[in-house]
Short mmCIF file of C-alpha atoms and ligand atoms in Angstrom, two decimals:
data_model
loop_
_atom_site.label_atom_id
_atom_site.label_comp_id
_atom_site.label_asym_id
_atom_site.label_seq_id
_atom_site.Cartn_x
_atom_site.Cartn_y
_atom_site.Cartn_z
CA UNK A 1 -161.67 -148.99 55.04
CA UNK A 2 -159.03 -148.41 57.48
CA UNK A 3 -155.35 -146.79 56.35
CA UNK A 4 -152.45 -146.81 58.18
CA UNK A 5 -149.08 -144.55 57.05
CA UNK A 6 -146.06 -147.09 57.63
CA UNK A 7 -143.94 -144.25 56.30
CA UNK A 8 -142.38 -143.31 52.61
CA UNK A 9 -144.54 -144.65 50.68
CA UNK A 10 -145.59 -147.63 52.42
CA UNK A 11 -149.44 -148.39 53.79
CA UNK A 12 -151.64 -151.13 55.66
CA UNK A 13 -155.18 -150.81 54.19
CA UNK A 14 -157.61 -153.37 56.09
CA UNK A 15 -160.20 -153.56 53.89
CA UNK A 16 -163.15 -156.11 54.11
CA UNK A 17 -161.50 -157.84 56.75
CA UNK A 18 -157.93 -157.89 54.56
CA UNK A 19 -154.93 -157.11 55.14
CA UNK A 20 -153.07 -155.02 51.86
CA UNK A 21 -149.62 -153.74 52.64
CA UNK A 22 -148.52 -151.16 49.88
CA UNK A 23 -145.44 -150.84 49.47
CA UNK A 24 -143.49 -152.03 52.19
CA UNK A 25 -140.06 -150.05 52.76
CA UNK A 26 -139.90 -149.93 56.51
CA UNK A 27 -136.64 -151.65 57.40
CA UNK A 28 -134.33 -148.67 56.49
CA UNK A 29 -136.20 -146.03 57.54
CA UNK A 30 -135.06 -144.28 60.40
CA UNK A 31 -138.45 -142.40 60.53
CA UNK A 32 -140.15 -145.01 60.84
CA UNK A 33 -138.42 -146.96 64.06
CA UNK A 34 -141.27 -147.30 65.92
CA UNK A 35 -143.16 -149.68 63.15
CA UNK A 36 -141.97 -153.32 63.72
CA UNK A 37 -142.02 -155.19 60.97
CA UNK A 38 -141.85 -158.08 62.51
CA UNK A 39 -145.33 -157.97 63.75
CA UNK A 40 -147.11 -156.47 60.66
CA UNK A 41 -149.69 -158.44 59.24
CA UNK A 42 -150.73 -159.37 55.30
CA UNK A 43 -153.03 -161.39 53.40
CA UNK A 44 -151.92 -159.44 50.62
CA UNK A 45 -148.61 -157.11 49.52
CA UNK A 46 -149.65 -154.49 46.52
CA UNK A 47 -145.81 -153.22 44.87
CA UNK A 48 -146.17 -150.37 42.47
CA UNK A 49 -142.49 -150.86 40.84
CA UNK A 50 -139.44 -152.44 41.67
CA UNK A 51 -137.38 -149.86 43.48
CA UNK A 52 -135.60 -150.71 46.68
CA UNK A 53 -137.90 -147.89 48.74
CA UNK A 54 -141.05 -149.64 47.46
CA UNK A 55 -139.84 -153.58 48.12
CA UNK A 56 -137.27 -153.65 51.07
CA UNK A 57 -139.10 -155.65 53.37
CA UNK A 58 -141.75 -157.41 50.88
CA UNK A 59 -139.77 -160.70 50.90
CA UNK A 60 -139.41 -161.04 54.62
CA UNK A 61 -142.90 -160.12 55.19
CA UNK A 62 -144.39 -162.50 52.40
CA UNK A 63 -142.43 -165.55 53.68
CA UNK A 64 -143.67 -164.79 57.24
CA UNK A 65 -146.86 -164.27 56.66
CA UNK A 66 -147.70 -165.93 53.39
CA UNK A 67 -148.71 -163.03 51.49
CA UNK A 68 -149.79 -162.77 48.02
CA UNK A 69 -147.93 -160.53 46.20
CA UNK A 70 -150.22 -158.46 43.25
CA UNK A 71 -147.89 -156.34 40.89
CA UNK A 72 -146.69 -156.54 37.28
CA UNK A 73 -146.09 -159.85 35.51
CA UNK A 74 -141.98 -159.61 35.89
CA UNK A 75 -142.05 -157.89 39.58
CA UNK A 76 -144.34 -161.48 40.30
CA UNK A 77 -142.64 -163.54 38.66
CA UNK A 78 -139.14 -162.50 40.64
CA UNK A 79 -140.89 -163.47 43.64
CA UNK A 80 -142.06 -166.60 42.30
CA UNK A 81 -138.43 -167.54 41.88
CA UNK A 82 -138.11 -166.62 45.71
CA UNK A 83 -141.20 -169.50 46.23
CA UNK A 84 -143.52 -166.40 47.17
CA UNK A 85 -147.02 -166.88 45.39
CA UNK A 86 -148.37 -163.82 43.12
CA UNK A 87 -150.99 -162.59 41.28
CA UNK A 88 -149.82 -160.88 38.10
CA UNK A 89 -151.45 -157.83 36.34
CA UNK A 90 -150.63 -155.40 33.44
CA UNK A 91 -151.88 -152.12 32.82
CA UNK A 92 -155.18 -151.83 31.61
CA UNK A 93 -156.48 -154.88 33.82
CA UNK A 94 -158.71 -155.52 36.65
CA UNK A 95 -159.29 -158.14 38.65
CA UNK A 96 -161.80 -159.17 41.74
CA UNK A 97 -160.39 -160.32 44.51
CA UNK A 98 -161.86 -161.42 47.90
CA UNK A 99 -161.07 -157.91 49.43
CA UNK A 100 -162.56 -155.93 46.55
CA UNK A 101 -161.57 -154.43 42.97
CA UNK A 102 -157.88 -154.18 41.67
CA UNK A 103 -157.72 -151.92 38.35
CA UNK A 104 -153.84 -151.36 37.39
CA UNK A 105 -153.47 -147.99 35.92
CA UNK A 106 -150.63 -145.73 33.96
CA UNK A 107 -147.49 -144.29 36.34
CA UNK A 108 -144.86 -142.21 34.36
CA UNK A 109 -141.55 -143.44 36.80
CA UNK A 110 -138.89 -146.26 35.81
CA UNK A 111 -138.82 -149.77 37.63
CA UNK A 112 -135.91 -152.25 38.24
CA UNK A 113 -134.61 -153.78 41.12
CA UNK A 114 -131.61 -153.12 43.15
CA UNK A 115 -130.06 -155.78 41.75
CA UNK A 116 -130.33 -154.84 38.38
CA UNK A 117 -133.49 -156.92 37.64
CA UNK A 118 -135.93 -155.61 34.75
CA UNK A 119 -138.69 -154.73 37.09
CA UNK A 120 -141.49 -154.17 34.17
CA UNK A 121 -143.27 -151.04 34.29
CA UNK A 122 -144.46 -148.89 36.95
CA UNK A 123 -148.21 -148.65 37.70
CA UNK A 124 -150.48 -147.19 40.01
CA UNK A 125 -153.96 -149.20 41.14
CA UNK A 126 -157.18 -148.37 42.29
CA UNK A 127 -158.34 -150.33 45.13
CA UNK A 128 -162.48 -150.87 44.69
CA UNK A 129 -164.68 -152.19 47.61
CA UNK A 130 -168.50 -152.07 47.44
CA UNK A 131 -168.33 -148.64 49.47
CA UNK A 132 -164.95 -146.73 48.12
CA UNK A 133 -162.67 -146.33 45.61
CA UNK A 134 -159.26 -145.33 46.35
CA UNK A 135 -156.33 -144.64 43.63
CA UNK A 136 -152.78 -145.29 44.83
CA UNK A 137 -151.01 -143.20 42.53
CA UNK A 138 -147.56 -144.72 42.70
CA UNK A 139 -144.19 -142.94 42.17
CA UNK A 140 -144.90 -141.09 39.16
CA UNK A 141 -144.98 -137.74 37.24
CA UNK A 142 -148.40 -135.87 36.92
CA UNK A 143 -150.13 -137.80 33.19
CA UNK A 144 -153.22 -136.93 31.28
CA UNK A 145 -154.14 -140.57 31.57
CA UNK A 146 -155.27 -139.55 34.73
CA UNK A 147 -158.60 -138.17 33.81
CA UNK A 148 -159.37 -141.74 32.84
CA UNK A 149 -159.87 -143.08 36.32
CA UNK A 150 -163.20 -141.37 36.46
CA UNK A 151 -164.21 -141.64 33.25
CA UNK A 152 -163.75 -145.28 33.53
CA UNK A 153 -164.65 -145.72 37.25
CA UNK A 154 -166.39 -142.93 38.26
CA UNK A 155 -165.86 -141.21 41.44
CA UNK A 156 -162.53 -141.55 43.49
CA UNK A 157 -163.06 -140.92 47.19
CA UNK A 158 -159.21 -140.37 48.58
CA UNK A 159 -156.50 -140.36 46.36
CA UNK A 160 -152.92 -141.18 47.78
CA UNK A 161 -150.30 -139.30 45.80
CA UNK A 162 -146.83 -138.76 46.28
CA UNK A 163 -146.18 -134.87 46.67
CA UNK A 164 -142.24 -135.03 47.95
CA UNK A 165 -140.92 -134.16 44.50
CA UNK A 166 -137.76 -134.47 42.56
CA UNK A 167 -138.12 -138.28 42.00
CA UNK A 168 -142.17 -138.18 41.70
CA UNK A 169 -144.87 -135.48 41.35
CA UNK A 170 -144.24 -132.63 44.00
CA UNK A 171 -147.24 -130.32 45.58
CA UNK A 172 -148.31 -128.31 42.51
CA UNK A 173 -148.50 -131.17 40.21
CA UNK A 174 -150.15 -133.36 43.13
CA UNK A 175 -153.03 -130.17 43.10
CA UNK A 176 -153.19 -130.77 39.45
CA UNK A 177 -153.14 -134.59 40.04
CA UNK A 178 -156.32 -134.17 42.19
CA UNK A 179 -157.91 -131.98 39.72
CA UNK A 180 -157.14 -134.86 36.80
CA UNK A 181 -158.74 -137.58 39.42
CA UNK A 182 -161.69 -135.54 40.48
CA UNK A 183 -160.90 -135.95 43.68
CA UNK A 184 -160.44 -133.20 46.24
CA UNK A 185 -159.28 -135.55 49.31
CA UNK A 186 -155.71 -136.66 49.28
CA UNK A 187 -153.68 -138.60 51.29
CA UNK A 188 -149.53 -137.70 50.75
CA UNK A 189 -146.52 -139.70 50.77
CA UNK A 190 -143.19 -140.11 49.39
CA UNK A 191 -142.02 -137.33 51.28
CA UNK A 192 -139.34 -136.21 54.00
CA UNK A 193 -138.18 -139.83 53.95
CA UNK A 194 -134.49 -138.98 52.54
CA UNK A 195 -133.21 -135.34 51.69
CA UNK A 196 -134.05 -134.88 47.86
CA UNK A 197 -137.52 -134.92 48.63
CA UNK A 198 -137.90 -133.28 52.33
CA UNK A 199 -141.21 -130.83 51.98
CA UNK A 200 -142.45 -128.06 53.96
CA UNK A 201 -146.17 -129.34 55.49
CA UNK A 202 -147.31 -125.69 56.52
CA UNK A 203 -146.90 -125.00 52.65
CA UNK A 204 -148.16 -127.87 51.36
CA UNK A 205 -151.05 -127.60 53.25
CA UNK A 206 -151.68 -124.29 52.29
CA UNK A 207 -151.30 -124.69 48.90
CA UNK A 208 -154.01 -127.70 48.77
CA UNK A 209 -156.18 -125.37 50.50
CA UNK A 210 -156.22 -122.66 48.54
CA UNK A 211 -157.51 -124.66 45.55
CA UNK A 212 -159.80 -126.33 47.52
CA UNK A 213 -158.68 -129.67 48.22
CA UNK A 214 -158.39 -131.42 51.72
CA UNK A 215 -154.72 -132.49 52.23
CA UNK A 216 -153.60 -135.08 54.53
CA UNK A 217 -150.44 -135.76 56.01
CA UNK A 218 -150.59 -138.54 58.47
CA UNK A 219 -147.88 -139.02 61.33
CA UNK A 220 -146.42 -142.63 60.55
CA UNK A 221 -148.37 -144.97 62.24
CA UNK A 222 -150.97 -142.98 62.41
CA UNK A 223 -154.57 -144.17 60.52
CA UNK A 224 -157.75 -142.34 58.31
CA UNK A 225 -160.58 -144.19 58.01
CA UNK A 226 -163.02 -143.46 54.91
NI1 LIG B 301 -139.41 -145.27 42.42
MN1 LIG B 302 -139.86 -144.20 45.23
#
């Protein structure tokens, strides 16, 4: 499986010869220039919640590329209206796809879209193939629930968790987060992209470190392959 940082909290995970973007809020940020949108490919587009820095670019992509979209029922269902196809979800469910496993799991955030549509509720996912398991946390605040991914699915082998703070989980909780998951390798985001949530690396690195756990912070366009 092949991961590529597109920047905030947007990725392109290639994964048995698919294309998932996560995310995709490219467009509008000026970190992130040197990604062209244009040219990105998708054979699938995985939205966590309805906020403009999670969906910018989704409909322009989808409509280029014919992407499926696979989010909540409502976030779907707005991009049915657009003539976009979808595959809706709630939490609690899983579903097989051709790529692999998608289970929709608990975020603590809100969700609507900028233009005031009900954007139904956030969620994270964990993306199964027959070799890894990866949970995409989401925006969200550090929950309990999350000692259910490996209880239910046993062990998580990278965890991508936001760690920019004030609108999401910062570094400690993202520690703690990692601790919940049983997972000691984790892949940041939702960071540095606008000013609320700019973090020091050198610290955050540090502070992973010191509790054990393998921190990455890839430069956008940059890839990790697990
Ligand atoms: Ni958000
Ligand atoms: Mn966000």
């Amino acid at each position: 499986m092949k991961i590529t940082y597109l920047g905030h909290a947007a990725f392109s995970i290639e994964a048995h010869g698919k294309t998932l973007l996560v995310d995709p809020f490219i467009s509008a940020n000026s970190l992130a220039k040197d990604i062209d949108v244009n040219s990105l490919e998708a054979d699938y587009i995985l939205l966590t919640h309805a906020h403009g820095d999670h969906i910018l670019d989704t409909e322009a992509i989808a409509k280029r590329t014919g992407a499926t979209i696979i989010s909540n029922f409502e976030i779907v269902e707005y991009y049915e209206k657009k003539g976009i196809k979808g595959h809706p979800m709630n939490l609690g469910g899983t579903w097989q796809f051709d790529f692999g496993k998608i289970h929709m799991v608990n975020a603590i955030h809100s969700s609507v879209f900028p233009d005031g549509t009900y954007g139904g509720n956030p969620a994270g996912y964990v993306l199964e193939t027959s070799h890894h398991k990866v949970y995409i946390a989401g925006d969200t605040a550090l929950t309990n629930d999350m000692k259910l991914i490996p209880m239910m699915l046993g062990e998580i082998d990278l965890s991508i968790l936001p760690v920019g703070d004030n609108f999401t989980m910062g570094i400690d909780s993202a520690i703690k987060a990692a601790d919940f998951v049983q997972c000691h390798k984790v892949l940041g985001c939702h960071y540095d992209t606008f000013g609320y949530i700019k973090i020091d690396h050198k610290e955050a690195y540090t502070k992973f470190a010191k509790k054990g756990k393998e921190l990455t912070l890839l430069p956008i366009g940059d890839n990790l392959k697990i």
